[in-house]
Amino acid sequence: MPIPERLKPTFVSTRPVGPDPIKEGRKRLIVALDVPNAQAATGLVDRLEDQCQWFKVGLELFTAAGPAVVEALVARGYSVFLDLKFHDIPNTVAGAVRSAATLGARMITIHAAGGPAMLTAASAALDGLADPPQLLAVTVLTSMDAAQLMAAGVDRAPATQVELLARMGFEAGIRGFVCSPKEVVALRGLTGPEGVLVVPGIRPAGADAGDQKRLATPSDALTAGASYLVVGRPITQAPNPAKAAEAILEEMAKAIAPRGQSQSL
Ligand code: C5P
Protein backbone atom coordinates (compact mmCIF):
# COMPACT_ATOMS: atom_id res chain seq x y z
CA MET A 1 0.00 0.00 0.00
CA PRO A 2 1.56 3.33 -0.95
CA ILE A 3 2.15 5.85 1.82
CA PRO A 4 -0.29 8.76 1.55
CA GLU A 5 1.48 11.86 0.24
CA ARG A 6 0.67 13.91 3.35
CA LEU A 7 2.30 11.32 5.63
CA LYS A 8 5.52 10.87 3.73
CA PRO A 9 8.42 11.76 6.01
CA THR A 10 11.45 13.41 4.49
CA PHE A 11 14.19 12.31 6.82
CA VAL A 12 17.04 12.48 4.42
CA SER A 13 16.00 15.90 3.27
CA THR A 14 18.57 18.61 3.60
CA ARG A 15 15.98 21.25 3.09
CA PRO A 16 16.16 23.69 5.95
CA VAL A 17 13.67 23.52 8.78
CA GLY A 18 11.14 26.34 8.71
CA PRO A 19 11.60 29.36 10.91
CA ASP A 20 9.88 27.60 13.81
CA PRO A 21 11.42 24.25 14.82
CA ILE A 22 8.83 23.95 17.60
CA LYS A 23 6.20 23.82 14.88
CA GLU A 24 8.18 21.03 13.20
CA GLY A 25 8.21 19.14 16.51
CA ARG A 26 4.47 19.65 16.91
CA LYS A 27 3.85 17.81 13.62
CA ARG A 28 5.65 14.79 15.05
CA LEU A 29 4.39 14.61 18.64
CA ILE A 30 1.38 12.39 19.32
CA VAL A 31 -0.23 12.66 22.74
CA ALA A 32 -1.86 9.46 24.01
CA LEU A 33 -5.28 10.25 25.46
CA ASP A 34 -5.33 7.27 27.82
CA VAL A 35 -8.26 8.51 29.89
CA PRO A 36 -11.52 6.84 30.95
CA ASN A 37 -14.13 8.94 29.16
CA ALA A 38 -14.84 11.62 26.57
CA GLN A 39 -15.10 14.36 29.17
CA ALA A 40 -11.60 13.68 30.47
CA ALA A 41 -10.32 13.58 26.89
CA THR A 42 -11.93 16.92 26.06
CA GLY A 43 -10.46 18.44 29.21
CA LEU A 44 -6.96 17.35 28.20
CA VAL A 45 -7.34 18.43 24.58
CA ASP A 46 -8.53 21.86 25.74
CA ARG A 47 -5.43 22.20 27.91
CA LEU A 48 -3.14 21.11 25.07
CA GLU A 49 -4.73 22.89 22.12
CA ASP A 50 -1.88 25.39 21.73
CA GLN A 51 0.81 22.71 21.94
CA CYS A 52 -0.50 19.64 20.12
CA GLN A 53 -1.79 18.69 16.72
CA TRP A 54 -1.95 14.89 17.05
CA PHE A 55 -3.90 12.84 19.58
CA LYS A 56 -3.95 9.09 20.03
CA VAL A 57 -7.20 7.37 20.91
CA GLY A 58 -6.47 3.96 22.39
CA LEU A 59 -8.36 1.04 23.86
CA GLU A 60 -9.38 2.70 27.13
CA LEU A 61 -10.96 5.80 25.61
CA PHE A 62 -12.40 4.11 22.51
CA THR A 63 -14.03 1.35 24.57
CA ALA A 64 -15.66 3.97 26.78
CA ALA A 65 -16.57 6.64 24.25
CA GLY A 66 -16.68 4.93 20.85
CA PRO A 67 -16.24 6.39 17.37
CA ALA A 68 -17.81 9.70 18.47
CA VAL A 69 -14.61 10.62 20.27
CA VAL A 70 -12.58 10.20 17.08
CA GLU A 71 -15.09 12.14 15.03
CA ALA A 72 -15.14 14.98 17.58
CA LEU A 73 -11.34 15.32 17.44
CA VAL A 74 -11.36 15.25 13.65
CA ALA A 75 -14.13 17.88 13.61
CA ARG A 76 -11.92 20.10 15.77
CA GLY A 77 -9.17 19.83 13.17
CA TYR A 78 -6.83 17.46 15.00
CA SER A 79 -5.01 14.51 13.47
CA VAL A 80 -6.06 11.28 15.13
CA PHE A 81 -4.08 8.10 15.62
CA LEU A 82 -6.62 5.34 16.33
CA ASP A 83 -4.58 2.76 18.23
CA LEU A 84 -6.81 -0.29 18.58
CA LYS A 85 -4.08 -2.84 17.75
CA PHE A 86 -6.28 -5.30 15.87
CA HIS A 87 -5.23 -8.94 16.20
CA ASP A 88 -7.69 -11.56 14.91
CA ILE A 89 -8.22 -13.80 11.89
CA PRO A 90 -7.49 -12.10 8.54
CA ASN A 91 -11.13 -11.64 7.51
CA THR A 92 -12.07 -10.04 10.82
CA VAL A 93 -9.06 -7.73 10.89
CA ALA A 94 -9.67 -6.66 7.28
CA GLY A 95 -13.24 -5.70 8.25
CA ALA A 96 -12.08 -3.84 11.33
CA VAL A 97 -9.49 -1.94 9.29
CA ARG A 98 -12.18 -0.96 6.78
CA SER A 99 -14.45 0.23 9.60
CA ALA A 100 -11.64 2.18 11.26
CA ALA A 101 -10.77 3.83 7.95
CA THR A 102 -14.22 5.43 7.79
CA LEU A 103 -13.77 7.32 11.05
CA GLY A 104 -11.33 9.92 9.79
CA ALA A 105 -8.29 8.73 11.75
CA ARG A 106 -4.97 9.25 9.96
CA MET A 107 -3.16 6.28 11.52
CA ILE A 108 -4.49 2.89 12.62
CA THR A 109 -2.76 -0.13 14.15
CA ILE A 110 -2.74 -3.89 13.82
CA HIS A 111 -0.51 -6.40 15.63
CA ALA A 112 2.26 -7.71 13.40
CA ALA A 113 2.14 -10.93 15.46
CA GLY A 114 -1.14 -11.74 13.64
CA GLY A 115 0.98 -13.27 10.89
CA PRO A 116 1.54 -12.75 7.17
CA ALA A 117 -2.00 -13.62 6.04
CA MET A 118 -3.52 -11.18 8.51
CA LEU A 119 -1.07 -8.44 7.57
CA THR A 120 -1.73 -8.91 3.86
CA ALA A 121 -5.51 -8.85 4.42
CA ALA A 122 -5.25 -5.69 6.54
CA SER A 123 -3.12 -3.94 3.94
CA ALA A 124 -5.42 -5.01 1.09
CA ALA A 125 -8.45 -3.74 3.03
CA LEU A 126 -7.30 -0.18 2.39
CA ASP A 127 -6.73 -0.68 -1.34
CA GLY A 128 -8.78 1.64 -3.46
CA LEU A 129 -9.62 4.11 -0.69
CA ALA A 130 -9.11 7.69 -1.85
CA ASP A 131 -7.37 8.90 1.31
CA PRO A 132 -6.53 5.87 3.46
CA PRO A 133 -5.08 6.17 6.96
CA GLN A 134 -1.50 5.06 7.45
CA LEU A 135 -1.57 1.42 8.49
CA LEU A 136 0.94 0.68 11.26
CA ALA A 137 2.01 -2.78 12.36
CA VAL A 138 2.84 -2.93 16.05
CA THR A 139 5.95 -5.03 16.54
CA VAL A 140 6.78 -5.81 20.18
CA LEU A 141 5.05 -3.70 22.82
CA THR A 142 7.39 -1.28 24.55
CA SER A 143 6.30 -2.76 27.88
CA MET A 144 7.87 -6.13 26.95
CA ASP A 145 11.45 -6.98 27.88
CA ALA A 146 13.27 -10.27 27.27
CA ALA A 147 11.75 -11.85 30.39
CA GLN A 148 8.18 -10.90 29.39
CA LEU A 149 8.76 -12.22 25.87
CA MET A 150 10.21 -15.45 27.20
CA ALA A 151 7.19 -15.91 29.46
CA ALA A 152 5.00 -15.52 26.37
CA GLY A 153 6.95 -18.24 24.60
CA VAL A 154 9.24 -16.07 22.49
CA ASP A 155 12.81 -17.17 23.04
CA ARG A 156 14.43 -14.19 21.33
CA ALA A 157 15.76 -10.79 22.30
CA PRO A 158 13.14 -8.04 21.83
CA ALA A 159 15.20 -6.39 19.08
CA THR A 160 15.45 -9.64 17.10
CA GLN A 161 11.72 -10.28 17.43
CA VAL A 162 10.93 -6.69 16.37
CA GLU A 163 13.02 -7.10 13.23
CA LEU A 164 11.42 -10.45 12.40
CA LEU A 165 7.90 -9.00 12.75
CA ALA A 166 8.72 -5.83 10.84
CA ARG A 167 10.28 -7.78 7.99
CA MET A 168 7.13 -9.91 7.82
CA GLY A 169 5.02 -6.74 7.70
CA PHE A 170 7.26 -5.20 5.06
CA GLU A 171 6.90 -8.29 2.89
CA ALA A 172 3.11 -7.97 3.26
CA GLY A 173 3.33 -4.44 1.87
CA ILE A 174 3.16 -2.51 5.14
CA ARG A 175 5.37 0.56 5.40
CA GLY A 176 4.48 1.86 8.84
CA PHE A 177 5.58 0.32 12.14
CA VAL A 178 5.32 0.91 15.85
CA CYS A 179 8.53 0.04 17.66
CA SER A 180 10.46 1.07 20.74
CA PRO A 181 13.22 3.68 20.49
CA LYS A 182 15.74 0.86 20.76
CA GLU A 183 14.81 -0.59 17.35
CA VAL A 184 14.38 2.58 15.34
CA VAL A 185 17.78 2.43 13.66
CA ALA A 186 17.26 -1.17 12.52
CA LEU A 187 13.73 -0.51 11.22
CA ARG A 188 14.81 2.68 9.47
CA GLY A 189 17.38 0.48 7.71
CA LEU A 190 14.58 -1.87 6.66
CA THR A 191 12.09 0.76 5.48
CA GLY A 192 14.41 3.45 4.18
CA PRO A 193 13.56 7.12 4.55
CA GLU A 194 9.95 6.67 3.46
CA GLY A 195 8.91 4.32 6.27
CA VAL A 196 6.68 5.73 8.97
CA LEU A 197 8.13 4.77 12.37
CA VAL A 198 5.90 5.64 15.29
CA VAL A 199 7.67 5.34 18.61
CA PRO A 200 6.20 5.07 22.12
CA GLY A 201 8.29 4.35 25.20
CA ILE A 202 9.32 8.00 25.31
CA ARG A 203 10.45 9.44 28.62
CA PRO A 204 12.13 12.81 29.14
CA ALA A 205 15.24 12.48 31.33
CA GLY A 206 14.22 11.75 34.92
CA ALA A 207 10.58 10.88 34.14
CA ASP A 208 8.88 7.86 35.70
CA ALA A 209 9.08 4.78 33.42
CA GLY A 210 5.77 3.33 34.66
CA ASP A 211 5.19 -0.03 32.97
CA GLN A 212 7.42 0.80 29.98
CA LYS A 213 10.64 -1.19 29.57
CA ARG A 214 12.31 -0.23 26.26
CA LEU A 215 12.63 3.54 26.61
CA ALA A 216 14.49 6.60 25.37
CA THR A 217 14.31 10.37 25.60
CA PRO A 218 12.48 12.35 22.90
CA SER A 219 15.74 13.62 21.56
CA ASP A 220 17.40 10.18 21.33
CA ALA A 221 14.36 8.67 19.60
CA LEU A 222 14.27 11.42 16.99
CA THR A 223 18.00 11.29 16.43
CA ALA A 224 17.71 7.53 15.83
CA GLY A 225 15.22 8.21 13.03
CA ALA A 226 11.72 8.12 14.57
CA SER A 227 9.01 9.70 12.41
CA TYR A 228 6.59 10.35 15.27
CA LEU A 229 6.86 10.16 19.05
CA VAL A 230 3.97 8.90 21.18
CA VAL A 231 3.89 10.39 24.66
CA GLY A 232 1.23 9.64 27.23
CA ARG A 233 1.70 9.93 30.98
CA PRO A 234 4.70 12.29 30.98
CA ILE A 235 2.25 14.84 29.52
CA THR A 236 -1.22 13.72 30.54
CA GLN A 237 -0.35 13.08 34.19
CA ALA A 238 1.86 16.10 34.62
CA PRO A 239 0.56 18.77 37.02
CA ASN A 240 0.62 21.14 34.03
CA PRO A 241 0.22 19.12 30.80
CA ALA A 242 0.76 22.14 28.54
CA LYS A 243 4.06 22.95 30.25
CA ALA A 244 5.17 19.32 30.03
CA ALA A 245 4.29 19.23 26.31
CA GLU A 246 6.19 22.46 25.74
CA ALA A 247 9.32 21.06 27.40
CA ILE A 248 9.13 17.97 25.16
CA LEU A 249 8.58 20.11 22.06
CA GLU A 250 11.63 22.18 22.94
CA GLU A 251 13.73 19.04 23.29
CA MET A 252 12.33 17.74 19.99
CA ALA A 253 13.04 21.04 18.25
CA LYS A 254 16.70 20.88 19.30
CA ALA A 255 17.01 17.34 17.94
CA ILE A 256 15.29 18.20 14.66
CA ALA A 257 16.92 21.54 13.83
CA PRO A 258 20.57 20.55 13.39
CA ARG A 259 19.78 17.78 10.93
CA GLY A 260 17.32 19.75 8.87
CA GLN A 261 14.70 17.05 9.33
CA SER A 262 11.21 17.83 8.37
CA GLN A 263 7.91 16.13 7.87
CA SER A 264 5.50 16.70 5.05
CA LEU A 265 2.03 16.28 6.44
O1 C5P B 1 1.95 6.78 29.04
P1 C5P B 1 2.91 6.29 27.98
O2 C5P B 1 3.79 7.39 27.40
O3 C5P B 1 3.71 5.09 28.44
O4 C5P B 1 1.94 5.82 26.81
C1 C5P B 1 2.40 5.14 25.67
C2 C5P B 1 1.24 4.89 24.76
O5 C5P B 1 1.71 4.21 23.63
C3 C5P B 1 0.11 4.06 25.35
O6 C5P B 1 -1.11 4.61 24.86
C4 C5P B 1 0.31 2.68 24.77
O7 C5P B 1 -0.91 2.01 24.54
C5 C5P B 1 1.00 2.99 23.45
N1 C5P B 1 1.88 1.95 22.94
C6 C5P B 1 2.97 1.46 23.61
N2 C5P B 1 3.76 0.49 23.07
C7 C5P B 1 3.48 0.00 21.85
C8 C5P B 1 2.39 0.49 21.15
C9 C5P B 1 1.60 1.48 21.71
O8 C5P B 1 3.25 1.95 24.71
N3 C5P B 1 4.26 -0.88 21.31
Coordinates of C-alpha atoms and ligand atoms in Angstrom, one line a residue:
M1 CA 0.0 0.0 0.0
P2 CA 1.6 3.3 -1.0
I3 CA 2.2 5.9 1.8
P4 CA -0.3 8.8 1.6
E5 CA 1.5 11.9 0.2
R6 CA 0.7 13.9 3.3
L7 CA 2.3 11.3 5.6
K8 CA 5.5 10.9 3.7
P9 CA 8.4 11.8 6.0
T10 CA 11.4 13.4 4.5
F11 CA 14.2 12.3 6.8
V12 CA 17.0 12.5 4.4
S13 CA 16.0 15.9 3.3
T14 CA 18.6 18.6 3.6
R15 CA 16.0 21.3 3.1
P16 CA 16.2 23.7 6.0
V17 CA 13.7 23.5 8.8
G18 CA 11.1 26.3 8.7
P19 CA 11.6 29.4 10.9
D20 CA 9.9 27.6 13.8
P21 CA 11.4 24.2 14.8
I22 CA 8.8 24.0 17.6
K23 CA 6.2 23.8 14.9
E24 CA 8.2 21.0 13.2
G25 CA 8.2 19.1 16.5
R26 CA 4.5 19.7 16.9
K27 CA 3.9 17.8 13.6
R28 CA 5.7 14.8 15.1
L29 CA 4.4 14.6 18.6
I30 CA 1.4 12.4 19.3
V31 CA -0.2 12.7 22.7
A32 CA -1.9 9.5 24.0
L33 CA -5.3 10.3 25.5
D34 CA -5.3 7.3 27.8
V35 CA -8.3 8.5 29.9
P36 CA -11.5 6.8 30.9
N37 CA -14.1 8.9 29.2
A38 CA -14.8 11.6 26.6
Q39 CA -15.1 14.4 29.2
A40 CA -11.6 13.7 30.5
A41 CA -10.3 13.6 26.9
T42 CA -11.9 16.9 26.1
G43 CA -10.5 18.4 29.2
L44 CA -7.0 17.4 28.2
V45 CA -7.3 18.4 24.6
D46 CA -8.5 21.9 25.7
R47 CA -5.4 22.2 27.9
L48 CA -3.1 21.1 25.1
E49 CA -4.7 22.9 22.1
D50 CA -1.9 25.4 21.7
Q51 CA 0.8 22.7 21.9
C52 CA -0.5 19.6 20.1
Q53 CA -1.8 18.7 16.7
W54 CA -1.9 14.9 17.1
F55 CA -3.9 12.8 19.6
K56 CA -4.0 9.1 20.0
V57 CA -7.2 7.4 20.9
G58 CA -6.5 4.0 22.4
L59 CA -8.4 1.0 23.9
E60 CA -9.4 2.7 27.1
L61 CA -11.0 5.8 25.6
F62 CA -12.4 4.1 22.5
T63 CA -14.0 1.3 24.6
A64 CA -15.7 4.0 26.8
A65 CA -16.6 6.6 24.3
G66 CA -16.7 4.9 20.9
P67 CA -16.2 6.4 17.4
A68 CA -17.8 9.7 18.5
V69 CA -14.6 10.6 20.3
V70 CA -12.6 10.2 17.1
E71 CA -15.1 12.1 15.0
A72 CA -15.1 15.0 17.6
L73 CA -11.3 15.3 17.4
V74 CA -11.4 15.3 13.7
A75 CA -14.1 17.9 13.6
R76 CA -11.9 20.1 15.8
G77 CA -9.2 19.8 13.2
Y78 CA -6.8 17.5 15.0
S79 CA -5.0 14.5 13.5
V80 CA -6.1 11.3 15.1
F81 CA -4.1 8.1 15.6
L82 CA -6.6 5.3 16.3
D83 CA -4.6 2.8 18.2
L84 CA -6.8 -0.3 18.6
K85 CA -4.1 -2.8 17.7
F86 CA -6.3 -5.3 15.9
H87 CA -5.2 -8.9 16.2
D88 CA -7.7 -11.6 14.9
I89 CA -8.2 -13.8 11.9
P90 CA -7.5 -12.1 8.5
N91 CA -11.1 -11.6 7.5
T92 CA -12.1 -10.0 10.8
V93 CA -9.1 -7.7 10.9
A94 CA -9.7 -6.7 7.3
G95 CA -13.2 -5.7 8.2
A96 CA -12.1 -3.8 11.3
V97 CA -9.5 -1.9 9.3
R98 CA -12.2 -1.0 6.8
S99 CA -14.5 0.2 9.6
A100 CA -11.6 2.2 11.3
A101 CA -10.8 3.8 7.9
T102 CA -14.2 5.4 7.8
L103 CA -13.8 7.3 11.1
G104 CA -11.3 9.9 9.8
A105 CA -8.3 8.7 11.8
R106 CA -5.0 9.2 10.0
M107 CA -3.2 6.3 11.5
I108 CA -4.5 2.9 12.6
T109 CA -2.8 -0.1 14.2
I110 CA -2.7 -3.9 13.8
H111 CA -0.5 -6.4 15.6
A112 CA 2.3 -7.7 13.4
A113 CA 2.1 -10.9 15.5
G114 CA -1.1 -11.7 13.6
G115 CA 1.0 -13.3 10.9
P116 CA 1.5 -12.8 7.2
A117 CA -2.0 -13.6 6.0
M118 CA -3.5 -11.2 8.5
L119 CA -1.1 -8.4 7.6
T120 CA -1.7 -8.9 3.9
A121 CA -5.5 -8.9 4.4
A122 CA -5.3 -5.7 6.5
S123 CA -3.1 -3.9 3.9
A124 CA -5.4 -5.0 1.1
A125 CA -8.4 -3.7 3.0
L126 CA -7.3 -0.2 2.4
D127 CA -6.7 -0.7 -1.3
G128 CA -8.8 1.6 -3.5
L129 CA -9.6 4.1 -0.7
A130 CA -9.1 7.7 -1.8
D131 CA -7.4 8.9 1.3
P132 CA -6.5 5.9 3.5
P133 CA -5.1 6.2 7.0
Q134 CA -1.5 5.1 7.4
L135 CA -1.6 1.4 8.5
L136 CA 0.9 0.7 11.3
A137 CA 2.0 -2.8 12.4
V138 CA 2.8 -2.9 16.1
T139 CA 5.9 -5.0 16.5
V140 CA 6.8 -5.8 20.2
L141 CA 5.1 -3.7 22.8
T142 CA 7.4 -1.3 24.6
S143 CA 6.3 -2.8 27.9
M144 CA 7.9 -6.1 27.0
D145 CA 11.4 -7.0 27.9
A146 CA 13.3 -10.3 27.3
A147 CA 11.7 -11.8 30.4
Q148 CA 8.2 -10.9 29.4
L149 CA 8.8 -12.2 25.9
M150 CA 10.2 -15.4 27.2
A151 CA 7.2 -15.9 29.5
A152 CA 5.0 -15.5 26.4
G153 CA 7.0 -18.2 24.6
V154 CA 9.2 -16.1 22.5
D155 CA 12.8 -17.2 23.0
R156 CA 14.4 -14.2 21.3
A157 CA 15.8 -10.8 22.3
P158 CA 13.1 -8.0 21.8
A159 CA 15.2 -6.4 19.1
T160 CA 15.4 -9.6 17.1
Q161 CA 11.7 -10.3 17.4
V162 CA 10.9 -6.7 16.4
E163 CA 13.0 -7.1 13.2
L164 CA 11.4 -10.4 12.4
L165 CA 7.9 -9.0 12.8
A166 CA 8.7 -5.8 10.8
R167 CA 10.3 -7.8 8.0
M168 CA 7.1 -9.9 7.8
G169 CA 5.0 -6.7 7.7
F170 CA 7.3 -5.2 5.1
E171 CA 6.9 -8.3 2.9
A172 CA 3.1 -8.0 3.3
G173 CA 3.3 -4.4 1.9
I174 CA 3.2 -2.5 5.1
R175 CA 5.4 0.6 5.4
G176 CA 4.5 1.9 8.8
F177 CA 5.6 0.3 12.1
V178 CA 5.3 0.9 15.9
C179 CA 8.5 0.0 17.7
S180 CA 10.5 1.1 20.7
P181 CA 13.2 3.7 20.5
K182 CA 15.7 0.9 20.8
E183 CA 14.8 -0.6 17.4
V184 CA 14.4 2.6 15.3
V185 CA 17.8 2.4 13.7
A186 CA 17.3 -1.2 12.5
L187 CA 13.7 -0.5 11.2
R188 CA 14.8 2.7 9.5
G189 CA 17.4 0.5 7.7
L190 CA 14.6 -1.9 6.7
T191 CA 12.1 0.8 5.5
G192 CA 14.4 3.4 4.2
P193 CA 13.6 7.1 4.6
E194 CA 9.9 6.7 3.5
G195 CA 8.9 4.3 6.3
V196 CA 6.7 5.7 9.0
L197 CA 8.1 4.8 12.4
V198 CA 5.9 5.6 15.3
V199 CA 7.7 5.3 18.6
P200 CA 6.2 5.1 22.1
G201 CA 8.3 4.4 25.2
I202 CA 9.3 8.0 25.3
R203 CA 10.4 9.4 28.6
P204 CA 12.1 12.8 29.1
A205 CA 15.2 12.5 31.3
G206 CA 14.2 11.8 34.9
A207 CA 10.6 10.9 34.1
D208 CA 8.9 7.9 35.7
A209 CA 9.1 4.8 33.4
G210 CA 5.8 3.3 34.7
D211 CA 5.2 0.0 33.0
Q212 CA 7.4 0.8 30.0
K213 CA 10.6 -1.2 29.6
R214 CA 12.3 -0.2 26.3
L215 CA 12.6 3.5 26.6
A216 CA 14.5 6.6 25.4
T217 CA 14.3 10.4 25.6
P218 CA 12.5 12.3 22.9
S219 CA 15.7 13.6 21.6
D220 CA 17.4 10.2 21.3
A221 CA 14.4 8.7 19.6
L222 CA 14.3 11.4 17.0
T223 CA 18.0 11.3 16.4
A224 CA 17.7 7.5 15.8
G225 CA 15.2 8.2 13.0
A226 CA 11.7 8.1 14.6
S227 CA 9.0 9.7 12.4
Y228 CA 6.6 10.4 15.3
L229 CA 6.9 10.2 19.1
V230 CA 4.0 8.9 21.2
V231 CA 3.9 10.4 24.7
G232 CA 1.2 9.6 27.2
R233 CA 1.7 9.9 31.0
P234 CA 4.7 12.3 31.0
I235 CA 2.3 14.8 29.5
T236 CA -1.2 13.7 30.5
Q237 CA -0.4 13.1 34.2
A238 CA 1.9 16.1 34.6
P239 CA 0.6 18.8 37.0
N240 CA 0.6 21.1 34.0
P241 CA 0.2 19.1 30.8
A242 CA 0.8 22.1 28.5
K243 CA 4.1 23.0 30.2
A244 CA 5.2 19.3 30.0
A245 CA 4.3 19.2 26.3
E246 CA 6.2 22.5 25.7
A247 CA 9.3 21.1 27.4
I248 CA 9.1 18.0 25.2
L249 CA 8.6 20.1 22.1
E250 CA 11.6 22.2 22.9
E251 CA 13.7 19.0 23.3
M252 CA 12.3 17.7 20.0
A253 CA 13.0 21.0 18.3
K254 CA 16.7 20.9 19.3
A255 CA 17.0 17.3 17.9
I256 CA 15.3 18.2 14.7
A257 CA 16.9 21.5 13.8
P258 CA 20.6 20.6 13.4
R259 CA 19.8 17.8 10.9
G260 CA 17.3 19.7 8.9
Q261 CA 14.7 17.1 9.3
S262 CA 11.2 17.8 8.4
Q263 CA 7.9 16.1 7.9
S264 CA 5.5 16.7 5.1
L265 CA 2.0 16.3 6.4
Ligands
C5P1 O1 2.0 6.8 29.0 P1 2.9 6.3 28.0 O2 3.8 7.4 27.4 O3 3.7 5.1 28.4 O4 1.9 5.8 26.8 C1 2.4 5.1 25.7 C2 1.2 4.9 24.8 O5 1.7 4.2 23.6 C3 0.1 4.1 25.3 O6 -1.1 4.6 24.9 C4 0.3 2.7 24.8 O7 -0.9 2.0 24.5 C5 1.0 3.0 23.4 N1 1.9 1.9 22.9 C6 3.0 1.5 23.6 N2 3.8 0.5 23.1 C7 3.5 0.0 21.9 C8 2.4 0.5 21.2 C9 1.6 1.5 21.7 O8 3.2 1.9 24.7 N3 4.3 -0.9 21.3

